[in-house]
Amino acid sequence: MGAPSSLTAGLIPKRNLNLQANSAVGVCIFGGNGVEKSHHTLAANQKLGVLLLNTGGPETLNDVQPFLCNLFSDPDVIRLPRLFQFLQRPLAKLVSVFLAPRTKERYAAIGGGSPLRRLTDEQADVLRMALEGKNLQADVYVGMRYWYPFVEEAVEQIKRDRITKLVVLPLFPQFSISTTGSSIRVFRQIFEGDAYLSRLPVSVILSWYQRKGYIRSMADLIEIELAKFARPEEVMIFFSAHGVPISYVEDAGDPYKDQMEECVYLIMQELKARGIANYHTLAYQSRVGPLQWLKPYTAEVLVELGRNGVKSLLAVPISFVSEHIETLEEIDMGYKDLALGSGIENWRRVPALGCTPSFIQDLAGAVVEALPYAKPQLTLRVTAEESDRP
Ligand SMILES: C=CC1=C(C)c2cc3[nH]c(cc4nc(cc5[nH]c(cc1n2)c(C)c5CCC(=O)O)C(CCC(=O)O)=C4C)c(C)c3C=C
Ligand SMILES: [Fe+2]
């Protein structure tokens, strides 16, 4: 098992702002393979909290523009050179107003808002029950980065509840500066100025894509969906991950691409062990703006596969564990139409993990394994400011 973030933070080179999350440097993957056994128990006077971090999403169409404004105000989403950071807010306002009409149409197409709050609340509920099943009483909180309930609100509640030990679990299997990195940065800022919080023992699970339970749960979903095709062995397994700008990986040291590739490899290994040896491919979706993003792009690969005679395709969303706009609209509507129009005849998509029992059990296992590493977060360094910005 890797060492926890709070212990290793001081060892991280300043340039590699978020490499605490990178298994390549051997740090902070709690229960990396998910096989460790923990017999951790809490003393009677201890109160355990688990904080689930997520992006959040607009709940109504009126929320779309302010949600986008929050998103683009994040210096980990639009990374401006230090000199131009004073432009972050006005730029966010401008971009959000520009993108809002089209984005509203897309949220309208999935029922008028994001299902993320409801789905994450459900995950929090079943996780609490799974922990109970492991004889661990915990309060499970949801903190969203860009919409209600904000991380700040969740932390306020944690304070009011006088939690004495906290495990932070971002609902992103793979680490990216733009997701987990951003949420942890905000989390740390809230903690820094607060006497109680800065002494609260905290364990942060920065990524968990390697966990056996997660990999098996993904393989289960793929196996079930493959079996629904007339000729399962002929199906192309198409992993579609959320993209990030290439500069995140190449300049800022984001481990996201490496972790994504390793994650796909591990899922395919698990499928092979079950006798499933289909062709597979990984591509990146959801590009926004004029920058180069991770390639290949999902849309381009789908067209190419159709042109090359692939007839059956199983889409597997891989960077997120709930249904959201990028599964329900972008994949189920946009990419499906594109694929069918490009010669692919049989299309299916694997559902998001959601509250799949084996997955939730594994998350509960990750929490249990993280507990012994809880330390006051005074020394945790996961901030964009600490990177060498251009
Ligand atoms: C692992 C998942 C995600 C990564 C990586 C990520 C990076 C990233 N996203 C944007 C821009 C947008 N994101 C939006 C919504 C959104 N993004 C994620 C996940 C990741 N983003 C989620 C779960 C959601 C919420 C979805 C919902 O159902 O509400 C949006 C708005 C919606 C849309 O237009 O798709 C934008 C815009 C950037 C620029 C970025 C990396 C820098
Ligand atoms: Fe996003």
Coordinates of C-alpha atoms and ligand atoms in Angstrom, one line a residue:
M1 CA 0.0 0.0 0.0
G2 CA 1.3 3.5 -0.8
A3 CA 1.9 6.1 1.9
P4 CA -0.8 8.6 2.6
S5 CA -0.8 12.0 1.1
S6 CA -0.3 13.8 4.4
L7 CA 2.9 12.0 5.1
T8 CA 4.4 12.3 1.6
A9 CA 3.4 15.8 0.7
G10 CA 6.7 17.2 1.7
L11 CA 8.5 14.9 -0.6
I12 CA 6.7 16.0 -3.7
P13 CA 8.8 18.1 -6.1
K14 CA 7.2 21.6 -6.3
R15 CA 6.7 21.4 -10.0
N16 CA 4.6 18.2 -9.9
L17 CA 1.7 19.8 -8.1
N18 CA -0.5 16.8 -7.9
L19 CA 1.7 13.9 -8.2
Q20 CA 0.6 12.7 -4.7
A21 CA -2.0 11.0 -6.8
N22 CA 0.4 9.3 -9.2
S23 CA 1.0 5.7 -8.6
A24 CA 4.1 6.0 -10.8
V25 CA 5.8 7.8 -8.0
G26 CA 4.5 5.3 -5.5
V27 CA 2.3 7.5 -3.3
C28 CA -1.1 7.6 -1.9
I29 CA -3.2 4.9 -3.6
F30 CA -5.0 3.6 -0.6
G31 CA -5.5 -0.1 -1.0
G32 CA -4.2 0.2 -4.6
N33 CA -5.4 -3.3 -5.3
G34 CA -8.1 -3.4 -2.7
V35 CA -6.9 -6.6 -1.1
E36 CA -5.6 -5.3 2.2
K37 CA -7.5 -6.2 5.2
S38 CA -8.1 -3.6 7.8
H39 CA -9.3 -4.2 11.3
H40 CA -9.6 -0.5 12.1
T41 CA -12.1 0.4 14.8
L42 CA -13.0 3.7 16.2
A43 CA -12.9 4.6 19.9
A44 CA -16.3 5.2 21.4
N45 CA -15.7 9.0 21.6
Q46 CA -14.7 9.2 17.9
K47 CA -17.1 10.4 15.2
L48 CA -16.3 9.3 11.6
G49 CA -17.2 11.5 8.6
V50 CA -16.8 10.5 5.0
L51 CA -16.8 13.4 2.5
L52 CA -17.8 12.5 -1.1
L53 CA -16.5 15.0 -3.6
N54 CA -18.1 15.6 -7.0
T55 CA -18.5 18.3 -9.6
G56 CA -22.2 18.9 -9.1
G57 CA -24.4 20.0 -12.0
P58 CA -27.2 22.5 -12.7
E59 CA -30.5 21.3 -11.3
T60 CA -32.7 23.5 -13.5
L61 CA -32.1 25.3 -16.8
N62 CA -31.8 28.6 -14.9
D63 CA -28.9 27.2 -13.0
V64 CA -26.9 26.4 -16.2
Q65 CA -25.2 29.8 -16.8
P66 CA -24.2 30.4 -13.1
F67 CA -23.0 26.7 -12.9
L68 CA -20.9 27.3 -16.0
C69 CA -19.6 30.5 -14.5
N70 CA -18.5 28.7 -11.4
L71 CA -16.8 26.0 -13.5
F72 CA -14.9 28.4 -15.6
S73 CA -13.9 30.5 -12.6
D74 CA -11.9 27.6 -11.4
P75 CA -8.2 28.2 -12.1
D76 CA -7.8 24.4 -12.4
V77 CA -10.3 24.4 -15.3
I78 CA -9.2 27.4 -17.2
R79 CA -5.5 27.6 -16.3
L80 CA -4.3 31.1 -17.0
P81 CA -0.7 32.2 -16.7
R82 CA -0.2 33.9 -13.3
L83 CA 0.1 37.4 -14.9
F84 CA -3.4 37.0 -16.4
Q85 CA -5.2 35.5 -13.5
F86 CA -7.1 38.7 -12.7
L87 CA -9.0 38.0 -15.9
Q88 CA -10.3 34.6 -14.6
R89 CA -13.7 35.9 -13.4
P90 CA -14.6 38.2 -16.3
L91 CA -13.5 35.5 -18.7
A92 CA -15.7 32.9 -16.9
K93 CA -18.7 35.2 -17.1
L94 CA -18.1 35.7 -20.8
V95 CA -17.6 32.1 -21.7
S96 CA -20.6 31.0 -19.5
V97 CA -22.9 33.4 -21.2
F98 CA -21.6 32.3 -24.6
L99 CA -22.0 28.6 -23.9
A100 CA -25.2 28.7 -21.8
P101 CA -27.8 28.6 -24.7
R102 CA -26.4 25.4 -26.2
T103 CA -25.6 23.8 -22.9
K104 CA -29.2 24.5 -21.8
E105 CA -30.5 22.7 -24.8
R106 CA -28.4 19.7 -23.9
Y107 CA -29.6 19.7 -20.3
A108 CA -33.2 20.1 -21.6
A109 CA -32.6 17.0 -23.6
I110 CA -32.0 15.0 -20.5
G111 CA -35.0 16.2 -18.6
G112 CA -34.1 19.8 -17.7
G113 CA -31.2 19.4 -15.3
S114 CA -28.3 17.3 -14.1
P115 CA -29.2 14.1 -12.1
L116 CA -25.9 14.3 -10.2
R117 CA -27.1 15.6 -6.9
R118 CA -29.8 12.9 -6.6
L119 CA -27.4 10.2 -7.7
T120 CA -24.6 11.3 -5.4
D121 CA -27.0 11.5 -2.5
E122 CA -28.0 7.9 -3.2
Q123 CA -24.4 6.8 -3.4
A124 CA -23.8 8.5 0.0
D125 CA -26.8 6.7 1.5
V126 CA -25.7 3.2 0.4
L127 CA -22.1 3.9 1.3
R128 CA -23.2 4.7 4.8
M129 CA -25.1 1.4 5.0
A130 CA -22.2 -0.5 3.5
L131 CA -19.9 1.0 6.2
E132 CA -22.5 0.0 8.9
G133 CA -22.2 -3.5 7.5
K134 CA -18.5 -3.3 8.3
N135 CA -19.4 -2.2 11.9
L136 CA -18.4 1.4 11.1
Q137 CA -20.8 4.1 12.0
A138 CA -20.2 7.1 9.7
D139 CA -21.8 10.3 8.6
V140 CA -21.5 10.6 4.8
Y141 CA -21.4 14.1 3.3
V142 CA -21.6 15.3 -0.3
G143 CA -19.6 18.3 -1.3
M144 CA -19.9 19.6 -4.9
R145 CA -17.3 21.8 -6.5
Y146 CA -19.5 23.9 -8.8
W147 CA -23.1 23.6 -7.5
Y148 CA -25.1 22.8 -4.5
P149 CA -24.3 21.4 -2.0
F150 CA -20.9 23.1 -2.3
V151 CA -17.8 21.6 -0.6
E152 CA -17.9 24.7 1.7
E153 CA -21.4 23.7 2.9
A154 CA -20.5 20.1 3.5
V155 CA -17.5 21.2 5.6
E156 CA -19.6 23.5 7.6
Q157 CA -21.9 20.6 8.4
I158 CA -18.9 18.4 9.3
K159 CA -17.8 21.1 11.8
R160 CA -21.3 21.4 13.3
D161 CA -21.4 17.6 13.7
R162 CA -18.1 17.7 15.5
I163 CA -16.6 14.9 13.4
T164 CA -13.3 13.7 14.9
K165 CA -11.9 11.8 11.9
L166 CA -12.6 12.4 8.2
V167 CA -12.0 10.4 5.0
V168 CA -12.3 12.4 1.8
L169 CA -13.3 10.3 -1.2
P170 CA -13.6 12.1 -4.6
L171 CA -16.0 10.2 -6.9
F172 CA -13.4 10.2 -9.7
P173 CA -11.6 6.9 -10.1
Q174 CA -8.6 8.6 -11.8
F175 CA -6.9 11.8 -10.6
S176 CA -7.0 14.9 -12.7
I177 CA -5.9 18.5 -11.8
S178 CA -9.3 19.6 -13.1
T179 CA -11.4 17.3 -10.9
T180 CA -9.9 15.8 -7.7
G181 CA -7.0 18.3 -7.7
S182 CA -9.4 21.2 -7.9
S183 CA -11.7 19.9 -5.2
I184 CA -8.9 19.1 -2.8
R185 CA -7.3 22.5 -3.3
V186 CA -10.6 24.2 -2.2
F187 CA -11.0 21.7 0.6
R188 CA -7.5 22.6 1.8
Q189 CA -8.1 26.3 1.6
I190 CA -11.2 25.9 3.8
F191 CA -9.2 23.9 6.3
E192 CA -6.2 26.1 6.5
G193 CA -7.8 29.1 8.2
D194 CA -9.7 27.1 10.7
A195 CA -8.3 26.0 14.1
Y196 CA -10.6 23.0 14.5
L197 CA -10.4 21.8 10.9
S198 CA -6.6 22.1 10.6
R199 CA -6.3 19.7 13.6
L200 CA -8.9 17.2 12.3
P201 CA -7.3 13.9 11.2
V202 CA -8.1 13.5 7.6
S203 CA -7.3 10.8 5.0
V204 CA -7.6 11.8 1.4
I205 CA -8.1 9.1 -1.2
L206 CA -6.7 10.7 -4.3
S207 CA -7.4 8.0 -6.8
W208 CA -8.8 4.5 -6.7
Y209 CA -8.9 3.2 -10.3
Q210 CA -6.6 0.3 -9.4
R211 CA -8.8 -1.2 -6.8
K212 CA -9.8 -4.8 -7.5
G213 CA -13.5 -4.2 -6.5
Y214 CA -13.8 -1.3 -8.9
I215 CA -12.1 -3.1 -11.8
R216 CA -14.3 -6.2 -11.2
S217 CA -17.4 -4.1 -11.0
M218 CA -16.6 -2.4 -14.3
A219 CA -15.8 -5.8 -15.9
D220 CA -19.1 -7.2 -14.6
L221 CA -21.1 -4.4 -16.3
I222 CA -19.2 -4.9 -19.6
E223 CA -19.7 -8.6 -19.5
I224 CA -23.5 -8.2 -18.9
E225 CA -23.8 -5.7 -21.7
L226 CA -21.7 -7.7 -24.2
A227 CA -23.9 -10.8 -23.7
K228 CA -26.8 -8.7 -25.1
F229 CA -25.3 -8.6 -28.6
A230 CA -26.1 -11.3 -31.1
R231 CA -22.3 -12.0 -31.6
P232 CA -20.6 -10.8 -28.4
E233 CA -17.1 -11.8 -29.5
E234 CA -17.3 -9.4 -32.5
V235 CA -18.1 -6.3 -30.5
M236 CA -15.5 -3.5 -30.2
I237 CA -15.3 -2.4 -26.6
F238 CA -15.0 1.4 -26.8
F239 CA -13.8 3.1 -23.6
S240 CA -14.7 6.8 -23.8
A241 CA -13.0 9.0 -21.1
H242 CA -13.6 12.6 -20.4
G243 CA -10.8 14.6 -22.0
V244 CA -8.5 17.3 -20.5
P245 CA -6.3 19.7 -22.4
I246 CA -3.0 18.1 -23.4
S247 CA -1.1 20.8 -21.6
Y248 CA -2.4 19.5 -18.3
V249 CA -0.5 16.2 -18.9
E250 CA 2.5 17.5 -20.8
D251 CA 3.2 20.7 -18.9
A252 CA 1.5 20.4 -15.5
G253 CA 2.2 16.8 -14.8
D254 CA -1.4 15.6 -14.6
P255 CA -1.3 11.8 -14.1
Y256 CA -4.8 11.5 -15.6
K257 CA -3.8 10.0 -19.0
D258 CA -1.4 7.4 -17.5
Q259 CA -4.0 6.4 -14.9
M260 CA -6.7 6.2 -17.6
E261 CA -4.6 3.9 -19.8
E262 CA -3.7 1.8 -16.8
C263 CA -7.3 1.6 -15.7
V264 CA -8.4 0.4 -19.2
Y265 CA -5.5 -2.2 -19.2
L266 CA -6.6 -3.5 -15.8
I267 CA -10.3 -3.9 -16.9
M268 CA -9.2 -5.7 -20.1
Q269 CA -6.9 -8.0 -18.1
E270 CA -9.9 -8.8 -15.8
L271 CA -12.1 -9.6 -18.9
K272 CA -9.3 -11.7 -20.4
A273 CA -9.2 -13.7 -17.2
R274 CA -12.9 -14.4 -17.7
G275 CA -12.2 -15.6 -21.3
I276 CA -13.3 -12.3 -23.0
A277 CA -10.7 -11.2 -25.5
N278 CA -12.5 -8.6 -27.6
Y279 CA -10.8 -5.8 -29.4
H280 CA -10.9 -2.6 -27.4
T281 CA -10.0 1.1 -27.8
L282 CA -9.8 4.2 -25.7
A283 CA -10.7 7.7 -26.8
Y284 CA -11.5 11.1 -25.2
Q285 CA -14.7 13.0 -25.3
S286 CA -16.2 16.3 -24.2
R287 CA -13.6 18.7 -25.5
V288 CA -14.4 22.4 -24.8
G289 CA -12.7 25.5 -26.4
P290 CA -9.9 26.0 -28.9
L291 CA -7.1 24.1 -27.1
Q292 CA -5.7 20.7 -28.1
W293 CA -7.1 18.0 -25.8
L294 CA -6.1 14.5 -25.2
K295 CA -6.4 12.4 -28.4
P296 CA -7.8 10.5 -30.1
Y297 CA -11.1 12.2 -29.9
T298 CA -14.2 10.0 -29.5
A299 CA -16.1 11.4 -32.4
E300 CA -13.2 10.9 -34.8
V301 CA -12.5 7.3 -33.7
L302 CA -16.2 6.3 -34.0
V303 CA -16.3 7.6 -37.6
E304 CA -13.0 5.7 -38.4
L305 CA -14.2 2.5 -36.9
G306 CA -17.4 2.7 -38.9
R307 CA -15.4 3.3 -42.0
N308 CA -13.2 0.4 -41.2
G309 CA -16.1 -2.0 -41.1
V310 CA -16.8 -2.3 -37.3
K311 CA -20.4 -3.3 -37.0
S312 CA -21.0 -3.7 -33.3
L313 CA -19.8 -1.4 -30.6
L314 CA -20.1 -1.2 -26.8
A315 CA -19.5 2.2 -25.4
V316 CA -18.0 2.3 -21.9
P317 CA -17.9 5.6 -20.0
I318 CA -14.8 5.3 -17.9
S319 CA -14.0 8.6 -16.0
F320 CA -17.1 8.9 -13.9
V321 CA -19.3 6.7 -11.8
S322 CA -22.7 8.3 -12.2
E323 CA -25.0 9.0 -15.1
H324 CA -24.6 12.6 -16.1
I325 CA -24.9 14.9 -19.1
E326 CA -21.9 13.3 -20.9
T327 CA -23.4 9.8 -20.7
L328 CA -27.0 10.6 -21.2
E329 CA -26.7 13.3 -23.9
E330 CA -23.2 13.3 -25.4
I331 CA -22.8 9.5 -25.6
D332 CA -26.5 8.2 -25.8
M333 CA -27.6 10.8 -28.2
G334 CA -24.6 12.5 -30.0
Y335 CA -22.1 9.7 -30.3
K336 CA -24.8 7.1 -30.9
D337 CA -26.2 9.0 -33.8
L338 CA -22.7 9.6 -35.2
A339 CA -21.8 5.9 -34.9
L340 CA -25.0 4.6 -36.5
G341 CA -24.5 7.2 -39.3
S342 CA -20.9 6.0 -39.8
G343 CA -21.7 2.3 -40.5
I344 CA -21.9 0.9 -37.0
E345 CA -25.1 -1.2 -36.8
N346 CA -25.3 -2.5 -33.3
W347 CA -24.7 0.0 -30.5
R348 CA -25.0 -0.4 -26.7
R349 CA -23.6 1.5 -23.8
V350 CA -22.6 0.2 -20.4
P351 CA -24.4 2.0 -17.6
A352 CA -22.5 4.0 -15.0
L353 CA -21.7 2.1 -11.8
G354 CA -24.1 4.2 -9.7
C355 CA -25.1 2.2 -6.6
T356 CA -23.9 -1.2 -8.0
P357 CA -23.5 -3.2 -4.7
S358 CA -20.0 -4.6 -5.4
F359 CA -18.8 -1.1 -6.3
I360 CA -20.2 0.5 -3.2
Q361 CA -18.7 -2.4 -1.1
D362 CA -15.4 -1.6 -2.6
L363 CA -15.7 2.1 -1.8
A364 CA -16.5 1.2 1.8
G365 CA -13.4 -1.0 1.7
A366 CA -11.4 2.0 0.5
V367 CA -12.7 4.1 3.4
V368 CA -11.8 1.5 5.9
E369 CA -8.3 1.1 4.5
A370 CA -7.8 4.9 4.5
L371 CA -8.7 5.3 8.2
P372 CA -5.4 4.4 9.8
Y373 CA -3.7 7.1 7.7
A374 CA -5.8 10.0 8.9
K375 CA -3.5 12.9 9.8
P376 CA -4.1 16.6 10.4
Q377 CA -4.0 18.3 7.0
L378 CA -1.7 21.1 8.0
T379 CA 1.0 19.8 5.6
L380 CA -1.0 18.7 2.7
R381 CA 0.1 20.3 -0.5
V382 CA -2.3 20.1 -3.5
T383 CA -2.6 23.5 -4.9
A384 CA -2.4 25.0 -8.3
E385 CA -0.5 27.9 -6.8
E386 CA 2.3 25.7 -5.8
S387 CA 3.0 24.6 -9.4
D388 CA 5.3 26.5 -11.6
R389 CA 2.8 28.3 -13.7
P390 CA 4.1 29.9 -16.9
Ligands
LIG1 C1 -13.5 12.9 -14.8 C2 -14.4 13.7 -15.2 C3 -14.2 15.1 -15.7 C4 -13.1 15.8 -16.1 C5 -11.7 15.3 -16.3 C6 -13.5 17.1 -16.5 C7 -12.7 18.1 -17.0 C8 -13.2 19.2 -17.6 N1 -14.6 19.6 -17.8 C9 -14.7 20.8 -18.5 C10 -15.8 21.5 -18.8 C11 -17.1 21.2 -18.5 N2 -17.5 20.2 -17.6 C12 -18.9 20.2 -17.4 C13 -19.6 19.4 -16.6 C14 -19.1 18.2 -16.0 N3 -17.8 17.7 -16.1 C15 -17.7 16.5 -15.4 C16 -16.6 15.7 -15.3 C17 -15.3 16.0 -15.7 N4 -14.9 17.2 -16.2 C18 -19.0 16.3 -14.8 C19 -19.4 15.1 -14.0 C20 -19.9 17.4 -15.2 C21 -21.3 17.6 -14.7 C22 -22.2 16.9 -15.6 C23 -23.7 17.0 -15.3 O1 -24.4 16.1 -15.5 O2 -24.1 18.1 -14.9 C24 -19.4 21.2 -18.3 C25 -20.9 21.5 -18.4 C26 -21.7 20.5 -19.1 C27 -21.2 20.2 -20.5 O3 -21.2 21.1 -21.3 O4 -20.8 19.1 -20.8 C28 -18.4 21.8 -18.9 C29 -18.4 22.9 -19.9 C30 -13.3 21.2 -18.7 C31 -13.0 22.5 -19.4 C32 -12.4 20.3 -18.2 C33 -11.0 20.2 -18.1 C34 -10.2 21.2 -18.1
FE2 FE -16.2 18.6 -17.0

